[in-house]
């Protein structure tokens, strides 16, 4: 359990993201993966079949799904990493598990999270943690980012057809600036809610799952419905 180093903090503020390796051990990732399977099977039994994002293997409002997922959103290892970025205090805005099925061609369009989030609440320090339950390569649809794009502020956006993350940025994205972020299982990517990011399809026979929790300062009153919860009050 540790905080960000000074170099990692500087990287986050300059680039809009930083990768922190080896936060979760393999055994724990296996337990999380099995819990996600259990949650999905329970939902399938209750509803008969999935619709919308659930049909893609996603789980929305993940922090409310089970005691394990609630504990994970509030895990001190994550809160210690974000505490120098998110303040005063720390609250959950939302949590979800996003997936790319085997050989999926669906892309996540270039977008900013705050294009969605600012419709519900305004935050000065909102950001997300993204960690994969499997080693994630460009072929599996790892996260792509435009470093420094968070400094350009919230961009005009409009709906895209097909794929996911469909509230896409209208500003032209210079792909020569794109950086792929392959990570080993258990590593965590911290990124600003204003960072431009996307992902491609999964060209492999292995599913890709990522756990995403978005945090904001505890002084912001409200978030994404019942998911909002203060974890560390503002002092």
PDB file of N, CA and C in Angstrom, residues 120-182:
ATOM      1  N   UNK A 120     -24.260  15.463 -14.484  1.00  0.00           N
ATOM      2  CA  UNK A 120     -24.850  15.140 -13.185  1.00  0.00           C
ATOM      3  C   UNK A 120     -24.230  15.919 -12.037  1.00  0.00           C
ATOM      4  N   UNK A 121     -22.939  16.199 -12.100  1.00  0.00           N
ATOM      5  CA  UNK A 121     -22.291  16.980 -11.041  1.00  0.00           C
ATOM      6  C   UNK A 121     -21.020  17.613 -11.591  1.00  0.00           C
ATOM      7  N   UNK A 122     -20.618  18.701 -10.979  1.00  0.00           N
ATOM      8  CA  UNK A 122     -19.416  19.423 -11.387  1.00  0.00           C
ATOM      9  C   UNK A 122     -18.294  19.129 -10.394  1.00  0.00           C
ATOM     10  N   UNK A 123     -17.097  18.855 -10.895  1.00  0.00           N
ATOM     11  CA  UNK A 123     -15.978  18.514 -10.030  1.00  0.00           C
ATOM     12  C   UNK A 123     -14.698  19.140 -10.576  1.00  0.00           C
ATOM     13  N   UNK A 124     -13.808  19.532  -9.667  1.00  0.00           N
ATOM     14  CA  UNK A 124     -12.515  20.101 -10.067  1.00  0.00           C
ATOM     15  C   UNK A 124     -11.437  19.027 -10.184  1.00  0.00           C
ATOM     16  N   UNK A 125     -11.632  17.894  -9.501  1.00  0.00           N
ATOM     17  CA  UNK A 125     -10.548  16.908  -9.416  1.00  0.00           C
ATOM     18  C   UNK A 125     -10.965  15.516  -9.875  1.00  0.00           C
ATOM     19  N   UNK A 126     -12.075  15.413 -10.576  1.00  0.00           N
ATOM     20  CA  UNK A 126     -12.598  14.082 -10.907  1.00  0.00           C
ATOM     21  C   UNK A 126     -11.623  13.316 -11.794  1.00  0.00           C
ATOM     22  N   UNK A 127     -11.460  12.039 -11.492  1.00  0.00           N
ATOM     23  CA  UNK A 127     -10.570  11.170 -12.256  1.00  0.00           C
ATOM     24  C   UNK A 127     -11.019   9.728 -12.032  1.00  0.00           C
ATOM     25  N   UNK A 128     -10.375   8.817 -12.762  1.00  0.00           N
ATOM     26  CA  UNK A 128     -10.737   7.403 -12.679  1.00  0.00           C
ATOM     27  C   UNK A 128      -9.508   6.538 -12.495  1.00  0.00           C
ATOM     28  N   UNK A 129      -9.736   5.378 -11.895  1.00  0.00           N
ATOM     29  CA  UNK A 129      -8.728   4.321 -11.912  1.00  0.00           C
ATOM     30  C   UNK A 129      -9.259   3.224 -12.834  1.00  0.00           C
ATOM     31  N   UNK A 130      -8.360   2.656 -13.609  1.00  0.00           N
ATOM     32  CA  UNK A 130      -8.689   1.622 -14.607  1.00  0.00           C
ATOM     33  C   UNK A 130      -7.700   0.487 -14.389  1.00  0.00           C
ATOM     34  N   UNK A 131      -8.202  -0.682 -14.013  1.00  0.00           N
ATOM     35  CA  UNK A 131      -7.253  -1.794 -13.933  1.00  0.00           C
ATOM     36  C   UNK A 131      -7.849  -3.035 -14.579  1.00  0.00           C
ATOM     37  N   UNK A 132      -6.990  -3.710 -15.295  1.00  0.00           N
ATOM     38  CA  UNK A 132      -7.396  -4.886 -16.048  1.00  0.00           C
ATOM     39  C   UNK A 132      -7.201  -6.136 -15.217  1.00  0.00           C
ATOM     40  N   UNK A 133      -8.125  -7.068 -15.358  1.00  0.00           N
ATOM     41  CA  UNK A 133      -8.035  -8.346 -14.657  1.00  0.00           C
ATOM     42  C   UNK A 133      -7.184  -9.348 -15.423  1.00  0.00           C
ATOM     43  N   UNK A 134      -6.791  -8.985 -16.645  1.00  0.00           N
ATOM     44  CA  UNK A 134      -5.896  -9.815 -17.450  1.00  0.00           C
ATOM     45  C   UNK A 134      -4.802  -8.914 -18.030  1.00  0.00           C
ATOM     46  N   UNK A 135      -3.672  -9.506 -18.399  1.00  0.00           N
ATOM     47  CA  UNK A 135      -2.696  -8.731 -19.170  1.00  0.00           C
ATOM     48  C   UNK A 135      -3.407  -8.196 -20.407  1.00  0.00           C
ATOM     49  N   UNK A 136      -3.216  -6.917 -20.697  1.00  0.00           N
ATOM     50  CA  UNK A 136      -3.960  -6.285 -21.786  1.00  0.00           C
ATOM     51  C   UNK A 136      -2.994  -5.658 -22.780  1.00  0.00           C
ATOM     52  N   UNK A 137      -3.111  -6.083 -24.021  1.00  0.00           N
ATOM     53  CA  UNK A 137      -2.240  -5.651 -25.108  1.00  0.00           C
ATOM     54  C   UNK A 137      -3.026  -4.795 -26.103  1.00  0.00           C
ATOM     55  N   UNK A 138      -2.343  -4.133 -27.043  1.00  0.00           N
ATOM     56  CA  UNK A 138      -3.074  -3.418 -28.096  1.00  0.00           C
ATOM     57  C   UNK A 138      -4.016  -4.337 -28.870  1.00  0.00           C
ATOM     58  N   UNK A 139      -3.605  -5.596 -29.069  1.00  0.00           N
ATOM     59  CA  UNK A 139      -4.457  -6.548 -29.811  1.00  0.00           C
ATOM     60  C   UNK A 139      -5.743  -6.856 -29.050  1.00  0.00           C
ATOM     61  N   UNK A 140      -5.706  -6.736 -27.733  1.00  0.00           N
ATOM     62  CA  UNK A 140      -6.889  -6.993 -26.914  1.00  0.00           C
ATOM     63  C   UNK A 140      -7.717  -5.740 -26.673  1.00  0.00           C
ATOM     64  N   UNK A 141      -7.303  -4.625 -27.214  1.00  0.00           N
ATOM     65  CA  UNK A 141      -8.062  -3.392 -27.043  1.00  0.00           C
ATOM     66  C   UNK A 141      -7.680  -2.634 -25.790  1.00  0.00           C
ATOM     67  N   UNK A 142      -6.382  -2.495 -25.539  1.00  0.00           N
ATOM     68  CA  UNK A 142      -5.941  -1.743 -24.363  1.00  0.00           C
ATOM     69  C   UNK A 142      -6.328  -0.265 -24.499  1.00  0.00           C
ATOM     70  N   UNK A 143      -6.235   0.436 -23.397  1.00  0.00           N
ATOM     71  CA  UNK A 143      -6.560   1.853 -23.380  1.00  0.00           C
ATOM     72  C   UNK A 143      -5.605   2.635 -24.285  1.00  0.00           C
ATOM     73  N   UNK A 144      -6.160   3.597 -25.024  1.00  0.00           N
ATOM     74  CA  UNK A 144      -5.373   4.541 -25.818  1.00  0.00           C
ATOM     75  C   UNK A 144      -5.643   5.945 -25.284  1.00  0.00           C
ATOM     76  N   UNK A 145      -4.629   6.779 -25.256  1.00  0.00           N
ATOM     77  CA  UNK A 145      -4.797   8.133 -24.727  1.00  0.00           C
ATOM     78  C   UNK A 145      -4.079   9.143 -25.618  1.00  0.00           C
ATOM     79  N   UNK A 146      -4.486  10.401 -25.480  1.00  0.00           N
ATOM     80  CA  UNK A 146      -3.764  11.520 -26.077  1.00  0.00           C
ATOM     81  C   UNK A 146      -3.141  12.288 -24.912  1.00  0.00           C
ATOM     82  N   UNK A 147      -1.842  12.094 -24.663  1.00  0.00           N
ATOM     83  CA  UNK A 147      -1.208  12.743 -23.510  1.00  0.00           C
ATOM     84  C   UNK A 147      -1.361  14.264 -23.549  1.00  0.00           C
ATOM     85  N   UNK A 148      -1.688  14.835 -22.406  1.00  0.00           N
ATOM     86  CA  UNK A 148      -1.827  16.279 -22.284  1.00  0.00           C
ATOM     87  C   UNK A 148      -3.158  16.832 -22.747  1.00  0.00           C
ATOM     88  N   UNK A 149      -4.023  15.992 -23.321  1.00  0.00           N
ATOM     89  CA  UNK A 149      -5.286  16.494 -23.858  1.00  0.00           C
ATOM     90  C   UNK A 149      -6.221  17.007 -22.770  1.00  0.00           C
ATOM     91  N   UNK A 150      -6.019  16.574 -21.523  1.00  0.00           N
ATOM     92  CA  UNK A 150      -6.865  17.057 -20.420  1.00  0.00           C
ATOM     93  C   UNK A 150      -6.712  18.558 -20.212  1.00  0.00           C
ATOM     94  N   UNK A 151      -5.581  19.125 -20.652  1.00  0.00           N
ATOM     95  CA  UNK A 151      -5.342  20.556 -20.482  1.00  0.00           C
ATOM     96  C   UNK A 151      -6.160  21.409 -21.443  1.00  0.00           C
ATOM     97  N   UNK A 152      -6.817  20.788 -22.406  1.00  0.00           N
ATOM     98  CA  UNK A 152      -7.597  21.538 -23.396  1.00  0.00           C
ATOM     99  C   UNK A 152      -9.033  21.791 -22.940  1.00  0.00           C
ATOM    100  N   UNK A 153      -9.396  21.250 -21.773  1.00  0.00           N
ATOM    101  CA  UNK A 153     -10.743  21.459 -21.256  1.00  0.00           C
ATOM    102  C   UNK A 153     -11.771  20.554 -21.920  1.00  0.00           C
ATOM    103  N   UNK A 154     -13.016  20.718 -21.513  1.00  0.00           N
ATOM    104  CA  UNK A 154     -14.098  19.890 -22.044  1.00  0.00           C
ATOM    105  C   UNK A 154     -14.423  20.318 -23.473  1.00  0.00           C
ATOM    106  N   UNK A 155     -14.397  19.359 -24.384  1.00  0.00           N
ATOM    107  CA  UNK A 155     -14.579  19.619 -25.809  1.00  0.00           C
ATOM    108  C   UNK A 155     -16.027  19.413 -26.248  1.00  0.00           C
ATOM    109  N   UNK A 156     -16.431  20.067 -27.347  1.00  0.00           N
ATOM    110  CA  UNK A 156     -17.752  19.763 -27.927  1.00  0.00           C
ATOM    111  C   UNK A 156     -17.810  18.278 -28.298  1.00  0.00           C
ATOM    112  N   UNK A 157     -18.983  17.696 -28.188  1.00  0.00           N
ATOM    113  CA  UNK A 157     -19.123  16.271 -28.478  1.00  0.00           C
ATOM    114  C   UNK A 157     -20.494  16.000 -29.079  1.00  0.00           C
ATOM    115  N   UNK A 158     -20.629  14.832 -29.686  1.00  0.00           N
ATOM    116  CA  UNK A 158     -21.909  14.418 -30.264  1.00  0.00           C
ATOM    117  C   UNK A 158     -21.951  12.904 -30.338  1.00  0.00           C
ATOM    118  N   UNK A 159     -23.152  12.375 -30.568  1.00  0.00           N
ATOM    119  CA  UNK A 159     -23.346  10.931 -30.559  1.00  0.00           C
ATOM    120  C   UNK A 159     -22.714  10.259 -31.775  1.00  0.00           C
ATOM    121  N   UNK A 160     -22.099   9.109 -31.537  1.00  0.00           N
ATOM    122  CA  UNK A 160     -21.535   8.287 -32.602  1.00  0.00           C
ATOM    123  C   UNK A 160     -22.401   7.036 -32.786  1.00  0.00           C
ATOM    124  N   UNK A 161     -22.343   6.482 -33.957  1.00  0.00           N
ATOM    125  CA  UNK A 161     -23.073   5.242 -34.219  1.00  0.00           C
ATOM    126  C   UNK A 161     -22.182   4.048 -33.971  1.00  0.00           C
ATOM    127  N   UNK A 162     -22.752   3.002 -33.403  1.00  0.00           N
ATOM    128  CA  UNK A 162     -22.011   1.767 -33.190  1.00  0.00           C
ATOM    129  C   UNK A 162     -20.995   1.891 -32.091  1.00  0.00           C
ATOM    130  N   UNK A 163     -20.488   0.739 -31.646  1.00  0.00           N
ATOM    131  CA  UNK A 163     -19.450   0.734 -30.644  1.00  0.00           C
ATOM    132  C   UNK A 163     -19.944   1.185 -29.281  1.00  0.00           C
ATOM    133  N   UNK A 164     -19.006   1.631 -28.449  1.00  0.00           N
ATOM    134  CA  UNK A 164     -19.317   2.100 -27.104  1.00  0.00           C
ATOM    135  C   UNK A 164     -18.696   3.478 -26.914  1.00  0.00           C
ATOM    136  N   UNK A 165     -18.939   4.078 -25.748  1.00  0.00           N
ATOM    137  CA  UNK A 165     -18.415   5.433 -25.460  1.00  0.00           C
ATOM    138  C   UNK A 165     -18.828   6.362 -26.606  1.00  0.00           C
ATOM    139  N   UNK A 166     -20.118   6.388 -26.893  1.00  0.00           N
ATOM    140  CA  UNK A 166     -20.613   6.982 -28.138  1.00  0.00           C
ATOM    141  C   UNK A 166     -20.760   8.499 -28.091  1.00  0.00           C
ATOM    142  N   UNK A 167     -20.539   9.136 -26.912  1.00  0.00           N
ATOM    143  CA  UNK A 167     -20.570  10.593 -26.852  1.00  0.00           C
ATOM    144  C   UNK A 167     -19.170  11.089 -27.207  1.00  0.00           C
ATOM    145  N   UNK A 168     -18.882  11.058 -28.497  1.00  0.00           N
ATOM    146  CA  UNK A 168     -17.518  11.250 -28.979  1.00  0.00           C
ATOM    147  C   UNK A 168     -17.112  12.705 -29.124  1.00  0.00           C
ATOM    148  N   UNK A 169     -15.816  12.949 -29.042  1.00  0.00           N
ATOM    149  CA  UNK A 169     -15.255  14.284 -29.193  1.00  0.00           C
ATOM    150  C   UNK A 169     -15.411  14.750 -30.644  1.00  0.00           C
ATOM    151  N   UNK A 170     -15.910  15.988 -30.829  1.00  0.00           N
ATOM    152  CA  UNK A 170     -16.034  16.543 -32.181  1.00  0.00           C
ATOM    153  C   UNK A 170     -14.718  17.105 -32.692  1.00  0.00           C
ATOM    154  N   UNK A 171     -13.839  17.517 -31.781  1.00  0.00           N
ATOM    155  CA  UNK A 171     -12.525  18.027 -32.173  1.00  0.00           C
ATOM    156  C   UNK A 171     -11.724  16.912 -32.838  1.00  0.00           C
ATOM    157  N   UNK A 172     -11.033  17.246 -33.934  1.00  0.00           N
ATOM    158  CA  UNK A 172     -10.251  16.227 -34.645  1.00  0.00           C
ATOM    159  C   UNK A 172      -9.137  15.690 -33.749  1.00  0.00           C
ATOM    160  N   UNK A 173      -9.008  14.367 -33.701  1.00  0.00           N
ATOM    161  CA  UNK A 173      -7.977  13.719 -32.901  1.00  0.00           C
ATOM    162  C   UNK A 173      -6.771  13.431 -33.784  1.00  0.00           C
ATOM    163  N   UNK A 174      -5.623  13.959 -33.416  1.00  0.00           N
ATOM    164  CA  UNK A 174      -4.389  13.717 -34.147  1.00  0.00           C
ATOM    165  C   UNK A 174      -3.809  12.384 -33.666  1.00  0.00           C
ATOM    166  N   UNK A 175      -3.980  11.336 -34.465  1.00  0.00           N
ATOM    167  CA  UNK A 175      -3.560  10.005 -34.030  1.00  0.00           C
ATOM    168  C   UNK A 175      -2.048   9.858 -33.945  1.00  0.00           C
ATOM    169  N   UNK A 176      -1.302  10.808 -34.488  1.00  0.00           N
ATOM    170  CA  UNK A 176       0.147  10.749 -34.327  1.00  0.00           C
ATOM    171  C   UNK A 176       0.537  11.013 -32.869  1.00  0.00           C
ATOM    172  N   UNK A 177      -0.390  11.586 -32.073  1.00  0.00           N
ATOM    173  CA  UNK A 177      -0.139  11.843 -30.664  1.00  0.00           C
ATOM    174  C   UNK A 177      -0.588  10.673 -29.782  1.00  0.00           C
ATOM    175  N   UNK A 178      -1.227   9.700 -30.365  1.00  0.00           N
ATOM    176  CA  UNK A 178      -1.812   8.591 -29.592  1.00  0.00           C
ATOM    177  C   UNK A 178      -0.742   7.747 -28.923  1.00  0.00           C
ATOM    178  N   UNK A 179      -1.053   7.348 -27.685  1.00  0.00           N
ATOM    179  CA  UNK A 179      -0.191   6.427 -26.941  1.00  0.00           C
ATOM    180  C   UNK A 179      -1.038   5.233 -26.508  1.00  0.00           C
ATOM    181  N   UNK A 180      -0.571   4.019 -26.817  1.00  0.00           N
ATOM    182  CA  UNK A 180      -1.217   2.806 -26.325  1.00  0.00           C
ATOM    183  C   UNK A 180      -0.710   2.525 -24.914  1.00  0.00           C
ATOM    184  N   UNK A 181      -1.588   2.004 -24.065  1.00  0.00           N
ATOM    185  CA  UNK A 181      -1.246   1.736 -22.671  1.00  0.00           C
ATOM    186  C   UNK A 181      -1.433   0.255 -22.335  1.00  0.00           C
ATOM    187  N   UNK A 182      -0.598  -0.631 -22.902  1.00  0.00           N
ATOM    188  CA  UNK A 182      -0.673  -2.035 -22.501  1.00  0.00           C
ATOM    189  C   UNK A 182      -0.235  -2.171 -21.048  1.00  0.00           C
TER     190      UNK A 182
END
